[in-house]
């Protein structure tokens, strides 16, 4: 897959310019409630200062913090958290292939055991039997590394998913020790990044009259944390659905909201989300050894399957093929975990969404 580091300031400037060109007006307020305006449709956004802003339809797009204004599915495992600490730095030398993104390096260089020796030929495997000793309670984390121009590079230590978020101080300490093990000398820190991403959890109910998009609508990939590219790709279709839902009368009703929600989270997309949540919950239960075995199996699959899983481009039937393929190549202890996980609440959620009639029976 191709990877790029998003220039957040440039992206924000670009989006704000497009809004300005389209005549969008901005108000800086703290929202406290969204209500129906009456029988005729429409909504009222009530602000902390007492002001009430009327509109045809309210669309929440300010991240997971605004999820309190929506109703979500019930009997779904709660969200986990992906946390990460990274920085863009000037370095004397980049330790990996300068033409490739270095992805999901779960080797435990952060322990300090391999100070300055992590690139030794004997350290090519993700994890040795000896290296996994005493790690049953350790929450795994991995390295992202991306070479940039002008002697710069971006390094990030990431906990893929945990029910209890790994603190940023822990991730920073791991990253600094890891770079020392890799023999990387940081000349200057140019930028720092802290990331907390809620992953998994319930989807919005389709009968919400208020709409949402992005993280508020739980459009984050539960098993990878990816969201920016997906949201940018989905935005034009979402906007068209909103405009089409107005109808000829240019009015907004509960049925209008339902049409948009059914487009954003169709039955097919809800199946895919349930599958991804099943995978996320499984990853959250894994120790260091298990998660290494999982990803050794994952990246041994045909490229179309693992790339499709990460990019959310596999449909619900293709995801079942992915699951069967993972089961075929996984070691015996991983097969047992996969089967046992069907009896986890995430497994019940998966079965309920994939086979609703059987679940109702």
Short mmCIF file of C-alpha atoms in Angstrom, two decimals:
data_model
loop_
_atom_site.label_atom_id
_atom_site.label_comp_id
_atom_site.label_asym_id
_atom_site.label_seq_id
_atom_site.Cartn_x
_atom_site.Cartn_y
_atom_site.Cartn_z
CA UNK A 1 0.00 0.00 0.00
CA UNK A 2 1.04 3.59 -0.49
CA UNK A 3 1.48 5.71 2.63
CA UNK A 4 1.81 9.44 3.15
CA UNK A 5 2.17 11.72 6.14
CA UNK A 6 -0.71 14.18 6.19
CA UNK A 7 0.21 17.83 6.60
CA UNK A 8 -2.61 18.66 9.02
CA UNK A 9 -2.22 22.44 8.75
CA UNK A 10 -2.27 22.30 4.94
CA UNK A 11 -5.28 19.96 4.94
CA UNK A 12 -7.19 22.24 7.30
CA UNK A 13 -6.32 25.33 5.23
CA UNK A 14 -7.50 23.55 2.08
CA UNK A 15 -10.81 22.48 3.61
CA UNK A 16 -11.45 25.90 5.13
CA UNK A 17 -10.76 27.55 1.78
CA UNK A 18 -13.27 25.28 0.06
CA UNK A 19 -15.85 26.16 2.72
CA UNK A 20 -15.14 29.85 2.28
CA UNK A 21 -15.46 29.58 -1.50
CA UNK A 22 -18.83 27.83 -1.05
CA UNK A 23 -20.14 30.57 1.24
CA UNK A 24 -20.03 28.63 4.51
CA UNK A 25 -20.37 30.80 7.62
CA UNK A 26 -18.62 29.89 10.89
CA UNK A 27 -19.77 30.41 14.47
CA UNK A 28 -17.62 29.62 17.49
CA UNK A 29 -19.93 28.28 20.20
CA UNK A 30 -20.11 25.44 22.71
CA UNK A 31 -23.03 23.18 21.80
CA UNK A 32 -25.05 21.63 24.62
CA UNK A 33 -28.05 20.06 22.91
CA UNK A 34 -29.69 19.36 19.55
CA UNK A 35 -33.49 19.30 19.44
CA UNK A 36 -36.26 19.01 16.89
CA UNK A 37 -37.70 22.41 16.09
CA UNK A 38 -41.29 21.15 15.85
CA UNK A 39 -43.71 19.09 13.79
CA UNK A 40 -42.61 20.78 10.59
CA UNK A 41 -39.11 19.32 10.73
CA UNK A 42 -35.79 21.02 11.23
CA UNK A 43 -33.50 21.23 14.25
CA UNK A 44 -32.39 23.67 16.93
CA UNK A 45 -28.81 23.69 18.21
CA UNK A 46 -28.74 25.06 21.77
CA UNK A 47 -25.49 26.65 22.91
CA UNK A 48 -24.00 27.14 26.35
CA UNK A 49 -24.47 30.91 26.23
CA UNK A 50 -28.22 30.45 25.76
CA UNK A 51 -28.33 31.09 22.03
CA UNK A 52 -30.49 28.79 19.87
CA UNK A 53 -29.46 28.26 16.25
CA UNK A 54 -32.16 26.97 13.90
CA UNK A 55 -31.37 24.80 10.87
CA UNK A 56 -32.96 22.26 8.55
CA UNK A 57 -30.65 19.47 9.70
CA UNK A 58 -27.76 19.30 12.17
CA UNK A 59 -24.70 17.29 11.13
CA UNK A 60 -22.16 16.43 13.82
CA UNK A 61 -18.61 16.32 12.47
CA UNK A 62 -16.42 17.39 15.38
CA UNK A 63 -14.97 14.02 16.33
CA UNK A 64 -15.86 11.40 18.92
CA UNK A 65 -16.47 14.05 21.60
CA UNK A 66 -19.84 14.90 20.01
CA UNK A 67 -21.07 11.30 20.12
CA UNK A 68 -23.03 12.17 23.28
CA UNK A 69 -25.66 13.81 21.05
CA UNK A 70 -26.53 10.54 19.24
CA UNK A 71 -28.14 7.21 20.12
CA UNK A 72 -26.04 4.11 19.40
CA UNK A 73 -26.54 0.35 19.11
CA UNK A 74 -27.04 -1.65 22.29
CA UNK A 75 -25.37 -4.91 23.38
CA UNK A 76 -22.13 -4.10 21.58
CA UNK A 77 -18.66 -4.26 23.22
CA UNK A 78 -17.44 -0.85 24.34
CA UNK A 79 -14.82 1.02 22.33
CA UNK A 80 -11.12 0.41 22.80
CA UNK A 81 -8.37 2.95 22.28
CA UNK A 82 -5.46 3.29 19.91
CA UNK A 83 -2.78 5.58 21.32
CA UNK A 84 0.41 6.74 19.68
CA UNK A 85 3.33 9.07 20.22
CA UNK A 86 5.52 10.14 17.34
CA UNK A 87 7.85 12.85 16.13
CA UNK A 88 9.39 14.25 12.99
CA UNK A 89 13.13 14.54 13.50
CA UNK A 90 16.44 15.27 11.84
CA UNK A 91 18.69 12.22 11.95
CA UNK A 92 22.24 11.35 10.95
CA UNK A 93 21.08 8.22 9.17
CA UNK A 94 17.77 6.45 8.56
CA UNK A 95 17.94 2.83 9.80
CA UNK A 96 15.66 1.18 7.22
CA UNK A 97 15.02 1.13 3.47
CA UNK A 98 14.70 4.79 2.43
CA UNK A 99 12.29 3.92 -0.38
CA UNK A 100 9.71 2.18 1.78
CA UNK A 101 7.40 2.79 4.70
CA UNK A 102 8.48 0.72 7.72
CA UNK A 103 5.24 -0.77 9.01
CA UNK A 104 4.14 -2.57 12.19
CA UNK A 105 7.53 -3.49 13.63
CA UNK A 106 6.55 -5.35 16.81
CA UNK A 107 10.11 -6.27 17.75
CA UNK A 108 10.70 -5.41 21.39
CA UNK A 109 13.55 -2.97 20.88
CA UNK A 110 11.94 -0.74 23.50
CA UNK A 111 13.08 -3.06 26.30
CA UNK A 112 16.65 -1.74 26.15
CA UNK A 113 18.12 -5.26 25.79
CA UNK A 114 19.45 -4.58 22.30
CA UNK A 115 20.93 -1.12 22.73
CA UNK A 116 22.68 -0.25 19.50
CA UNK A 117 22.36 -3.84 18.24
CA UNK A 118 18.82 -4.01 16.89
CA UNK A 119 19.98 -4.08 13.26
CA UNK A 120 22.18 -7.12 13.80
CA UNK A 121 21.31 -9.87 11.22
CA UNK A 122 20.23 -12.14 14.07
CA UNK A 123 17.43 -9.75 14.97
CA UNK A 124 15.45 -10.04 11.74
CA UNK A 125 12.52 -12.03 13.19
CA UNK A 126 9.70 -10.16 14.85
CA UNK A 127 10.07 -12.01 18.12
CA UNK A 128 12.15 -14.92 19.40
CA UNK A 129 11.09 -17.38 22.07
CA UNK A 130 13.62 -15.85 24.44
CA UNK A 131 12.47 -12.33 23.61
CA UNK A 132 8.87 -13.09 24.58
CA UNK A 133 9.67 -14.37 28.07
CA UNK A 134 7.71 -12.62 30.82
CA UNK A 135 5.47 -10.60 28.46
CA UNK A 136 2.05 -12.05 29.33
CA UNK A 137 0.91 -8.77 30.91
CA UNK A 138 2.74 -6.38 28.56
CA UNK A 139 0.52 -4.38 26.19
CA UNK A 140 2.16 -4.66 22.74
CA UNK A 141 3.18 -1.63 20.71
CA UNK A 142 4.93 -1.26 17.38
CA UNK A 143 6.98 1.16 15.30
CA UNK A 144 5.95 3.12 12.25
CA UNK A 145 8.85 4.78 10.43
CA UNK A 146 8.75 6.93 7.31
CA UNK A 147 11.76 8.51 5.57
CA UNK A 148 11.31 12.14 4.54
CA UNK A 149 13.43 14.52 2.50
CA UNK A 150 16.42 16.50 3.73
CA UNK A 151 17.70 14.08 6.38
CA UNK A 152 14.31 14.03 8.14
CA UNK A 153 12.23 11.06 9.24
CA UNK A 154 9.02 10.37 11.08
CA UNK A 155 8.95 7.74 13.85
CA UNK A 156 5.89 6.69 15.83
CA UNK A 157 5.26 4.18 18.62
CA UNK A 158 1.70 2.89 18.48
CA UNK A 159 -0.46 0.65 20.63
CA UNK A 160 -2.79 -0.81 18.01
CA UNK A 161 -5.66 -1.31 20.44
CA UNK A 162 -6.19 -1.71 24.18
CA UNK A 163 -9.21 -1.52 26.43
CA UNK A 164 -7.15 0.58 28.84
CA UNK A 165 -5.26 3.18 26.79
CA UNK A 166 -1.47 3.00 26.98
CA UNK A 167 -0.24 6.37 28.38
CA UNK A 168 1.69 8.71 26.09
CA UNK A 169 4.66 8.79 28.49
CA UNK A 170 5.02 5.02 28.15
CA UNK A 171 4.89 5.19 24.36
CA UNK A 172 7.40 8.05 24.28
CA UNK A 173 9.81 6.14 26.53
CA UNK A 174 9.47 3.04 24.35
CA UNK A 175 10.12 5.04 21.17
CA UNK A 176 13.22 6.74 22.56
CA UNK A 177 14.66 3.42 23.76
CA UNK A 178 13.78 1.76 20.46
CA UNK A 179 15.64 4.41 18.44
CA UNK A 180 18.64 4.06 20.73
CA UNK A 181 18.58 0.31 20.05
CA UNK A 182 18.46 1.02 16.32
CA UNK A 183 21.47 3.33 16.58
CA UNK A 184 19.45 6.39 15.50
CA UNK A 185 20.86 9.71 16.70
CA UNK A 186 18.25 12.45 16.80
CA UNK A 187 19.78 15.81 15.91
CA UNK A 188 16.61 17.87 16.32
CA UNK A 189 12.90 17.30 17.02
CA UNK A 190 10.90 19.26 14.44
CA UNK A 191 7.37 18.24 15.38
CA UNK A 192 5.61 16.00 17.90
CA UNK A 193 2.36 14.10 17.60
CA UNK A 194 0.09 12.60 20.27
CA UNK A 195 -2.83 10.51 19.07
CA UNK A 196 -5.80 9.05 20.95
CA UNK A 197 -8.31 7.28 18.70
CA UNK A 198 -11.43 5.49 19.99
CA UNK A 199 -11.81 2.27 17.98
CA UNK A 200 -14.68 -0.18 17.78
CA UNK A 201 -17.79 0.21 19.87
CA UNK A 202 -21.39 0.62 18.69
CA UNK A 203 -22.56 2.30 15.48
CA UNK A 204 -25.15 5.10 15.41
CA UNK A 205 -28.78 4.03 15.21
CA UNK A 206 -30.47 4.70 11.87
CA UNK A 207 -33.40 6.46 13.59
CA UNK A 208 -31.26 9.38 14.83
CA UNK A 209 -32.74 12.58 13.45
CA UNK A 210 -29.42 14.33 13.86
CA UNK A 211 -26.83 13.27 11.27
CA UNK A 212 -23.11 12.70 11.80
CA UNK A 213 -19.97 12.10 9.79
CA UNK A 214 -16.41 10.99 10.48
CA UNK A 215 -15.42 9.86 13.97
CA UNK A 216 -18.79 10.93 15.44
CA UNK A 217 -20.44 8.43 13.09
CA UNK A 218 -17.82 5.82 14.10
CA UNK A 219 -16.23 5.72 10.65
CA UNK A 220 -12.84 4.80 12.15
CA UNK A 221 -11.60 1.34 11.13
CA UNK A 222 -11.90 -0.61 14.41
CA UNK A 223 -8.92 -2.88 13.77
CA UNK A 224 -6.47 -0.36 12.31
CA UNK A 225 -7.52 3.12 13.47
CA UNK A 226 -7.49 4.47 9.90
CA UNK A 227 -10.08 7.17 9.23
CA UNK A 228 -8.83 10.24 7.32
CA UNK A 229 -8.64 8.69 3.85
CA UNK A 230 -11.95 6.89 4.34
CA UNK A 231 -13.75 10.05 5.45
CA UNK A 232 -12.36 12.10 2.57
CA UNK A 233 -13.40 9.40 0.12
CA UNK A 234 -16.91 9.06 1.58
CA UNK A 235 -17.64 12.79 1.93
CA UNK A 236 -18.91 13.45 -1.65
CA UNK A 237 -21.35 10.51 -1.49
CA UNK A 238 -22.58 11.61 1.93
CA UNK A 239 -23.15 15.18 0.69
CA UNK A 240 -25.10 13.89 -2.33
CA UNK A 241 -27.27 11.75 -0.07
CA UNK A 242 -28.05 14.75 2.14
CA UNK A 243 -29.07 16.87 -0.83
CA UNK A 244 -31.12 14.05 -2.36
CA UNK A 245 -32.96 13.52 0.95
CA UNK A 246 -34.33 17.06 0.83
CA UNK A 247 -36.59 16.07 -2.05
CA UNK A 248 -38.42 18.45 -4.28
CA UNK A 249 -40.03 20.30 -1.40
CA UNK A 250 -36.65 21.30 0.07
CA UNK A 251 -37.79 20.24 3.53
CA UNK A 252 -36.27 17.91 6.10
CA UNK A 253 -38.12 15.18 7.99
CA UNK A 254 -37.32 12.13 10.09
CA UNK A 255 -37.56 10.06 6.91
CA UNK A 256 -34.89 12.27 5.34
CA UNK A 257 -32.48 11.48 8.19
CA UNK A 258 -33.26 7.78 7.89
CA UNK A 259 -32.40 7.79 4.18
CA UNK A 260 -29.01 9.37 4.84
CA UNK A 261 -28.18 7.02 7.73
CA UNK A 262 -29.14 4.02 5.60
CA UNK A 263 -26.69 5.25 2.98
CA UNK A 264 -23.85 5.93 5.38
CA UNK A 265 -24.37 2.74 7.40
CA UNK A 266 -26.17 0.33 5.10
CA UNK A 267 -26.77 -3.29 6.16
CA UNK A 268 -23.69 -4.32 4.17
CA UNK A 269 -21.46 -1.74 5.82
CA UNK A 270 -22.78 -2.69 9.25
CA UNK A 271 -21.75 -6.29 8.55
CA UNK A 272 -18.25 -5.17 7.65
CA UNK A 273 -18.03 -2.99 10.77
CA UNK A 274 -19.14 -5.91 12.97
CA UNK A 275 -16.42 -8.09 11.44
CA UNK A 276 -13.78 -5.40 12.00
CA UNK A 277 -14.96 -4.95 15.59
CA UNK A 278 -14.68 -8.72 16.11
CA UNK A 279 -11.06 -8.49 14.95
CA UNK A 280 -10.36 -5.45 17.14
CA UNK A 281 -11.69 -7.18 20.24
CA UNK A 282 -9.52 -10.21 19.49
CA UNK A 283 -6.40 -8.05 19.12
CA UNK A 284 -7.15 -6.28 22.41
CA UNK A 285 -6.96 -9.62 24.23
CA UNK A 286 -3.61 -10.70 22.76
CA UNK A 287 -0.27 -10.66 24.52
CA UNK A 288 3.04 -9.89 22.81
CA UNK A 289 3.65 -13.42 21.53
CA UNK A 290 0.12 -13.90 20.22
CA UNK A 291 -0.06 -10.58 18.39
CA UNK A 292 3.26 -11.31 16.66
CA UNK A 293 2.01 -14.71 15.54
CA UNK A 294 -1.23 -13.07 14.37
CA UNK A 295 0.53 -10.54 12.15
CA UNK A 296 3.02 -13.07 10.80
CA UNK A 297 -0.05 -14.99 9.59
CA UNK A 298 -1.85 -11.81 8.49
CA UNK A 299 0.96 -10.62 6.21
CA UNK A 300 1.45 -14.10 4.77
CA UNK A 301 -2.00 -13.87 3.17
CA UNK A 302 -2.38 -12.88 -0.50
CA UNK A 303 -1.82 -9.13 -0.79
CA UNK A 304 -5.34 -8.50 -1.99
CA UNK A 305 -6.74 -9.82 1.29
CA UNK A 306 -4.55 -8.04 3.83
CA UNK A 307 -4.46 -4.80 1.85
CA UNK A 308 -8.22 -4.94 1.38
CA UNK A 309 -8.75 -5.50 5.09
CA UNK A 310 -6.63 -2.48 6.05
CA UNK A 311 -8.26 -0.24 3.43
CA UNK A 312 -11.86 -1.30 4.27
CA UNK A 313 -12.38 -2.32 0.64
CA UNK A 314 -13.44 -5.95 1.27
CA UNK A 315 -17.17 -6.61 1.27
CA UNK A 316 -18.83 -8.81 3.90
CA UNK A 317 -18.45 -12.02 1.85
CA UNK A 318 -14.80 -11.26 1.08
CA UNK A 319 -14.23 -10.73 4.81
CA UNK A 320 -15.47 -14.27 5.42
CA UNK A 321 -12.91 -15.49 2.87
CA UNK A 322 -10.31 -13.44 4.73
CA UNK A 323 -11.30 -15.16 8.00
CA UNK A 324 -11.08 -18.63 6.47
CA UNK A 325 -7.70 -17.80 4.98
CA UNK A 326 -6.41 -16.54 8.33
CA UNK A 327 -7.65 -19.71 10.01
CA UNK A 328 -5.86 -21.84 7.41
CA UNK A 329 -2.43 -20.24 7.91
CA UNK A 330 -2.61 -19.49 11.65
CA UNK A 331 -0.69 -21.66 14.15
CA UNK A 332 -2.69 -24.08 16.30
CA UNK A 333 -2.86 -21.86 19.39
CA UNK A 334 -4.13 -18.99 17.21
CA UNK A 335 -6.82 -21.21 15.69
CA UNK A 336 -8.02 -21.95 19.23
CA UNK A 337 -8.18 -18.22 20.01
CA UNK A 338 -10.15 -17.51 16.82
CA UNK A 339 -12.73 -20.22 17.56
CA UNK A 340 -13.00 -19.29 21.23
CA UNK A 341 -13.53 -15.64 20.34
CA UNK A 342 -16.86 -16.53 18.69
CA UNK A 343 -18.20 -16.96 22.23
CA UNK A 344 -17.02 -13.46 23.22
CA UNK A 345 -19.62 -10.62 23.16
CA UNK A 346 -17.95 -9.46 19.93
CA UNK A 347 -18.71 -12.88 18.43
CA UNK A 348 -22.35 -12.60 19.45
CA UNK A 349 -22.49 -9.13 17.85
CA UNK A 350 -20.91 -10.49 14.65
CA UNK A 351 -23.41 -13.35 14.41
CA UNK A 352 -26.35 -11.03 15.15
CA UNK A 353 -25.42 -8.62 12.35
CA UNK A 354 -24.42 -11.26 9.78
CA UNK A 355 -27.44 -13.49 10.49
CA UNK A 356 -30.19 -11.25 11.90
CA UNK A 357 -33.04 -13.71 11.26
CA UNK A 358 -31.25 -16.55 13.03
CA UNK A 359 -30.47 -14.22 15.97
CA UNK A 360 -34.11 -13.14 16.21
CA UNK A 361 -35.22 -16.76 16.25
#
